[in-house]
Amino acid sequence: MSSPQIEIQLIAAIVAMACAIPGVFLVLRKMALISDAISHSILPGIVIGFFVTQDLNSPLLILLAALTGVITVVMVEFIQKTGLVKEDTAIGLVFPVLFSIGVILIAKNANDVHLDVDAVLLGELAFAPFDRLLVGVADWGPKSLWVMGSILFITISLLILFYKELKVTTFDAGLSSVLGISPLVMHYGLMSVSSVTVVGAFDAVGAILVVALMIAPAATAYLLTEDLKKMIWLSVSFGVFSAISGYWAANFLDASISGSIATTLGVIFLATYLFAPKKGLISVLYRQKQQRIEVSLITFLLHLNRHEEESERHINHLQEHINWQAVRARTVLDLAEKNNLVEIENNVVSLTEKGLAFTEKSLEYIISNKDEKIEPMKEDFFLFRG
Amino acid sequence: MNIQEYFELVWTDYTLRTITLGTAVLGAICGMLGSFAVLRKQSLLGDAISHAALPGIALAFLITGAKDSGTLLLGALVSGVIGTFWIRGITSKTHLKSDTALGLILSIFFGFGMLLLTFIQKQPNANQAGLDKYLFGQAATLMESDVRLMIIVTGISLFVMLLFWKEFKILLFDADYTKTLGFNTKFIDVLITFLIVLAIVLGLQTVGVVLMSAILLAPAAAARQWTNNLGTMVLLAAVFGAFSGVFGTAISASQNNLSTGPVIVLVAGVFVLLSFIFSHKRGLLFREIRFRKNRTDLKLMKTLQFMYGIAQEHENISHPHAIRILNNFHGFTKSSLKKLEKEGWIAIEGQQWAMTPKGYKQAEEMYNQKTT
């Protein structure tokens, strides 16, 4: 591994960490799309900042562009408040207009600005090590490493300082107001941090990948845990893992590093989406199927319980009476028999003692709708696990 | 070339005519279908779909090696539809919210698309120069065949929309009721979404993936301000969209170095801004005027009510009183007194005022009258 390679991976990992932390809160606050809006609308800020400073890594430019990001949020909220259009439309109107202004500013000044839209949108991590921070003659490493490092440091410090406040405002804005924590201050604080992070990162990884790095790790982690601290740790790890493995995939394919990191994030999300133990698609579908069978089972048992007479409990009769298809009836009957809830004699189904007790319990639950009645049944039934 | 020359040239110059027609048709179909997106609160779905279409374009090129827009757009359509259904899967099967799902699909598909594009660019046989235009759009690359495709698709969507007009409308405003009426809501839902995806994919070549959502939203958001009628809104949005397309093309053609997409977006943005401010019913300007008028009216009525209270204590309601005694009551000014007199509710003589029978009656019935 050559030294630029190490530096690229280091920058990618730091960017991933810096993005993942605000990303968790954006996802939890249902404001994930704000990051998309900010990442586009900082363009005019970057262009104007570039006219002033002539340096893509200057702190002044980052502040100017981050200000544009916060202005976007304010504009979106203003339009929402007028009630003329819905919230999502407000977001969808503001950022393309600001982005267009940025694109036109670049186009009109093409000769003076060494900045092209593709670079802003897509970034090029491979070039990041070439722009170095020189102090005197000493080489202090790539500039973007320093920029993103400082942003990460600030983000982590703010996170530790305001962890409790962030947590309360995110999950219960009403409670936080009562406790004297202003949700508004936290909101704009988070927006500012996100803006600064997006601006700092666009140069290295591009505006769209910033969105991927913010949302994808947090969304993946959210499928795996409901604990805030765990979620932050998981997102950061997913981000860093994708950054590094994405880099090597890009190296192998000889293609865009940022695209490859986004793709890795996508693959990780897809895998989690399908296989997450509780919230994954497969487990959700399985649970839904089980619940459907269990509802049928209970209906079936209640029906048996209701009818003493043998004719009502004959297998064939049951099939036409509850109006199930043969296969479904078979599954339910098997399940009931396997659990010793019913016994079949001469094609007549009757409840066993266990079945009777169970039916009584279910009935009691259905009538009283109290949770404690079914506490012991949660073990055996998907239906009661909520 | 300035804008005037442009409009003279549109009728004679073949290329300009093609491009203008193309952007106009595109604006119209986007405005039309965008109305549904905006009313269904799916505004940002457009943004996600347009980004999600990118890998489809790249894959279509990788597989077929073709450069004609028909094949590439077919790829875009497939990948856009996959993105849409994945978004639906995420929101319906997991606890992730729609904003997260949209942002996720948008950025991941786009990233994957970029990976493929950069991969293609480094292929030795790459005659790939045409793919970049899908990022920001290049109206200048529109050819007659593209415009013909647009017109055909617009015609088909228009036909489908008219055919299912009643279903679309009822689903839009009351989905549960629609279901109880026995309509297949899932089918109608998928049909609308598919049409929206179609419109987006059609615009990718002209406006590009990044700005496509604005062309979908802006005309509809502007049209929404002028009417509460769905038919009028769709029509207005189509007109706004077409005009944005034509003006945007005109401006970008008459200047150097301006790509069409951003200019069309800005023109559409101006339409939205004007509608927000000047719409007669909902607009901010008239709302403010109405608000002020209501406030003055309220003050006027307060003054009248106060006078009524004084007049009530006298046998003769028209007994004159000094204006001075009103002074301890805020909400009375010279102009408000004049206005009251003009309405014929009071009579003013020198430093004294007297209530007229008409004014007395007005004040008496103030709380009984219906809002006028």
XYZ file of N, CA and C in Angstrom, chain A residues 105-200:
288
model
N -24.275 29.961 -12.280
C -23.130 30.787 -11.854
C -21.831 30.179 -12.370
N -21.713 28.872 -12.256
C -20.480 28.222 -12.733
C -20.369 28.383 -14.247
N -21.481 28.133 -14.954
C -21.433 28.176 -16.416
C -21.058 29.563 -16.912
N -21.612 30.601 -16.269
C -21.375 31.961 -16.740
C -19.952 32.426 -16.464
N -19.338 31.802 -15.452
C -17.979 32.229 -15.115
C -16.977 31.118 -15.384
N -17.292 30.326 -16.387
C -16.504 29.122 -16.627
C -15.016 29.415 -16.751
N -14.679 30.605 -17.260
C -13.269 30.882 -17.506
C -12.504 31.201 -16.226
N -13.235 31.758 -15.234
C -12.532 32.156 -14.020
C -12.518 31.041 -12.970
N -13.518 30.165 -13.053
C -13.653 29.187 -11.981
C -13.120 27.831 -12.416
N -12.190 27.329 -11.627
C -11.720 25.980 -11.932
C -12.529 25.005 -11.102
N -13.796 24.946 -11.440
C -14.719 24.212 -10.602
C -15.743 23.697 -11.578
N -15.960 22.413 -11.655
C -17.059 22.037 -12.533
C -18.086 21.220 -11.780
N -19.295 21.280 -12.340
C -20.433 20.749 -11.602
C -20.263 19.267 -11.332
N -19.716 18.559 -12.296
C -19.524 17.121 -12.099
C -18.700 16.863 -10.844
N -17.649 17.674 -10.679
C -16.758 17.457 -9.540
C -17.507 17.688 -8.235
N -18.340 18.737 -8.214
C -19.069 19.040 -6.991
C -20.054 17.915 -6.681
N -20.700 17.438 -7.721
C -21.748 16.452 -7.531
C -21.161 15.085 -7.216
N -20.062 14.757 -7.843
C -19.534 13.401 -7.744
C -18.273 13.309 -6.902
N -17.546 14.391 -6.812
C -16.328 14.380 -6.030
C -15.288 13.464 -6.650
N -14.051 13.590 -6.225
C -13.060 12.632 -6.696
C -12.070 12.409 -5.579
N -12.293 11.336 -4.871
C -11.480 11.023 -3.716
C -10.028 10.790 -4.119
N -9.859 10.287 -5.348
C -8.511 9.929 -5.779
C -7.585 11.138 -5.826
N -8.193 12.349 -6.027
C -7.350 13.540 -6.116
C -7.090 14.191 -4.757
N -7.824 13.731 -3.747
C -7.734 14.406 -2.449
C -6.309 14.490 -1.904
N -5.476 13.446 -2.033
C -4.129 13.538 -1.442
C -3.225 14.550 -2.137
N -3.621 15.048 -3.336
C -2.715 15.945 -4.057
C -2.769 17.377 -3.544
N -3.888 17.714 -2.876
C -4.022 19.068 -2.366
C -3.518 19.076 -0.935
N -2.263 19.527 -0.740
C -1.637 19.320 0.567
C -1.546 20.595 1.369
N -1.580 20.419 2.656
C -1.447 21.552 3.566
C 0.042 21.780 3.825
N 0.523 22.933 3.386
C 1.943 23.223 3.585
C 2.094 24.317 4.623
N 2.864 24.033 5.626
C 3.174 25.064 6.595
C 4.655 25.357 6.429
N 4.910 26.568 5.887
C 6.291 26.824 5.499
C 6.659 25.863 4.378
N 7.646 25.044 4.625
C 8.003 24.044 3.630
C 7.566 22.647 4.060
N 7.138 22.570 5.341
C 6.793 21.240 5.857
C 5.467 20.765 5.292
N 5.376 19.504 4.957
C 4.159 18.919 4.411
C 3.355 18.269 5.525
N 2.182 18.845 5.803
C 1.383 18.354 6.928
C 0.315 17.355 6.501
N 0.402 16.884 5.284
C -0.614 15.920 4.834
C -1.694 16.595 4.016
N -2.651 15.816 3.478
C -3.693 16.379 2.618
C -4.584 17.353 3.383
N -4.972 18.433 2.687
C -5.809 19.442 3.322
C -7.145 18.865 3.761
N -7.754 18.041 2.866
C -9.105 17.592 3.203
C -9.088 16.698 4.440
N -7.952 16.044 4.693
C -7.830 15.249 5.910
C -7.969 16.143 7.130
N -7.292 17.309 7.074
C -7.356 18.248 8.194
C -8.759 18.823 8.342
N -9.356 19.198 7.175
C -10.691 19.803 7.223
C -11.687 18.820 7.827
N -11.717 17.595 7.275
C -12.698 16.625 7.749
C -12.392 16.187 9.170
N -11.095 16.111 9.503
C -10.695 15.741 10.859
C -11.256 16.743 11.869
N -11.111 18.053 11.546
C -11.617 19.056 12.483
C -13.134 18.951 12.582
N -13.818 18.744 11.417
C -15.276 18.650 11.460
C -15.701 17.453 12.309
N -14.997 16.339 12.133
C -15.325 15.146 12.919
C -15.125 15.411 14.404
N -14.018 16.096 14.705
C -13.715 16.398 16.112
C -14.824 17.246 16.719
N -15.232 18.298 15.960
C -16.292 19.175 16.473
C -17.584 18.385 16.649
N -17.918 17.541 15.646
C -19.159 16.764 15.721
C -19.172 15.873 16.955
N -18.037 15.185 17.176
C -17.991 14.263 18.322
C -18.089 15.035 19.630
N -17.384 16.187 19.717
C -17.458 16.962 20.960
C -18.885 17.400 21.208
N -19.557 17.923 20.151
C -20.931 18.379 20.332
C -21.833 17.217 20.730
N -21.572 16.054 20.114
C -22.396 14.883 20.422
C -22.281 14.521 21.894
N -21.026 14.508 22.405
C -20.836 14.135 23.808
C -21.438 15.188 24.731
N -21.219 16.464 24.370
C -21.721 17.551 25.222
C -23.238 17.567 25.276
N -23.874 17.367 24.113
C -25.326 17.558 24.046
C -26.076 16.253 23.824
N -25.445 15.123 24.187
C -26.074 13.839 23.900
C -27.470 13.744 24.499
N -27.580 14.096 25.773
C -28.865 13.987 26.470
C -29.903 14.885 25.806
N -29.515 16.136 25.522
C -30.431 17.091 24.916
C -30.899 16.591 23.548
N -29.950 16.096 22.760
C -30.293 15.595 21.430
C -31.286 14.448 21.536
N -31.021 13.568 22.495
C -31.867 12.396 22.656
C -33.293 12.812 23.004
N -33.412 13.713 23.975
C -34.750 14.125 24.406
C -35.492 14.841 23.285
N -34.814 15.801 22.630
C -35.535 16.555 21.591
C -35.924 15.651 20.429
N -35.101 14.626 20.175
C -35.413 13.757 19.048
C -36.656 12.924 19.310
N -36.747 12.395 20.540
C -37.822 11.449 20.783
C -39.065 12.072 21.404
N -38.910 13.196 22.097
C -40.074 13.800 22.711
C -39.869 15.310 22.828
N -40.249 16.004 21.763
C -40.022 17.446 21.727
C -40.807 18.142 22.831
N -42.004 17.633 23.111
C -42.829 18.250 24.148
C -42.150 18.180 25.502
N -41.666 16.980 25.851
C -40.983 16.781 27.134
C -39.770 17.691 27.225
N -39.024 17.806 26.121
C -37.798 18.593 26.177
C -38.118 20.059 26.455
N -39.225 20.568 25.875
C -39.600 21.952 26.160
C -39.906 22.114 27.639
N -40.604 21.128 28.203
C -40.942 21.183 29.617
C -39.679 21.185 30.466
N -38.682 20.390 30.036
C -37.431 20.300 30.793
C -36.552 21.522 30.577
N -36.974 22.420 29.721
C -36.197 23.624 29.492
C -35.128 23.478 28.429
N -35.237 22.423 27.614
C -34.298 22.279 26.507
C -35.029 22.721 25.257
N -34.481 23.686 24.564
C -35.207 24.200 23.405
C -35.039 23.267 22.208
N -36.136 22.693 21.701
C -36.028 21.847 20.521
C -35.538 22.644 19.317
N -35.889 23.924 19.303
C -35.515 24.767 18.172
C -33.999 24.915 18.068
N -33.368 25.166 19.234
C -31.912 25.331 19.244
C -31.253 24.036 18.769
N -31.727 22.898 19.294
C -31.159 21.605 18.901
C -31.362 21.364 17.414
N -32.570 21.743 16.922
C -32.881 21.572 15.506
C -31.883 22.322 14.638
N -31.724 23.615 14.924
C -30.811 24.386 14.093
C -29.365 24.002 14.326
N -29.050 23.556 15.547
C -27.708 23.058 15.792
C -27.401 21.869 14.900
N -28.354 20.929 14.861
C -28.170 19.737 14.039
C -28.076 20.116 12.562
N -28.935 21.062 12.152
C -28.907 21.502 10.756
C -27.553 22.120 10.412
N -27.014 22.928 11.356
C -25.726 23.570 11.079
C -24.626 22.527 10.966
N -24.615 21.583 11.911
C -23.578 20.545 11.863
C -23.694 19.760 10.555
N -24.934 19.414 10.174
C -25.109 18.669 8.927
C -24.603 19.474 7.744
N -24.943 20.768 7.724
C -24.498 21.618 6.615
C -22.987 21.639 6.521
N -22.354 21.879 7.673
C -20.887 21.970 7.663
C -20.289 20.641 7.190
N -20.855 19.537 7.674
C -20.332 18.226 7.279
C -20.484 18.009 5.779
N -21.661 18.331 5.258
C -21.902 18.149 3.829
C -20.907 18.969 3.020
N -20.727 20.225 3.418
C -19.818 21.098 2.675
C -18.391 20.570 2.743
N -17.990 20.169 3.967
C -16.627 19.678 4.103
C -16.395 18.415 3.290
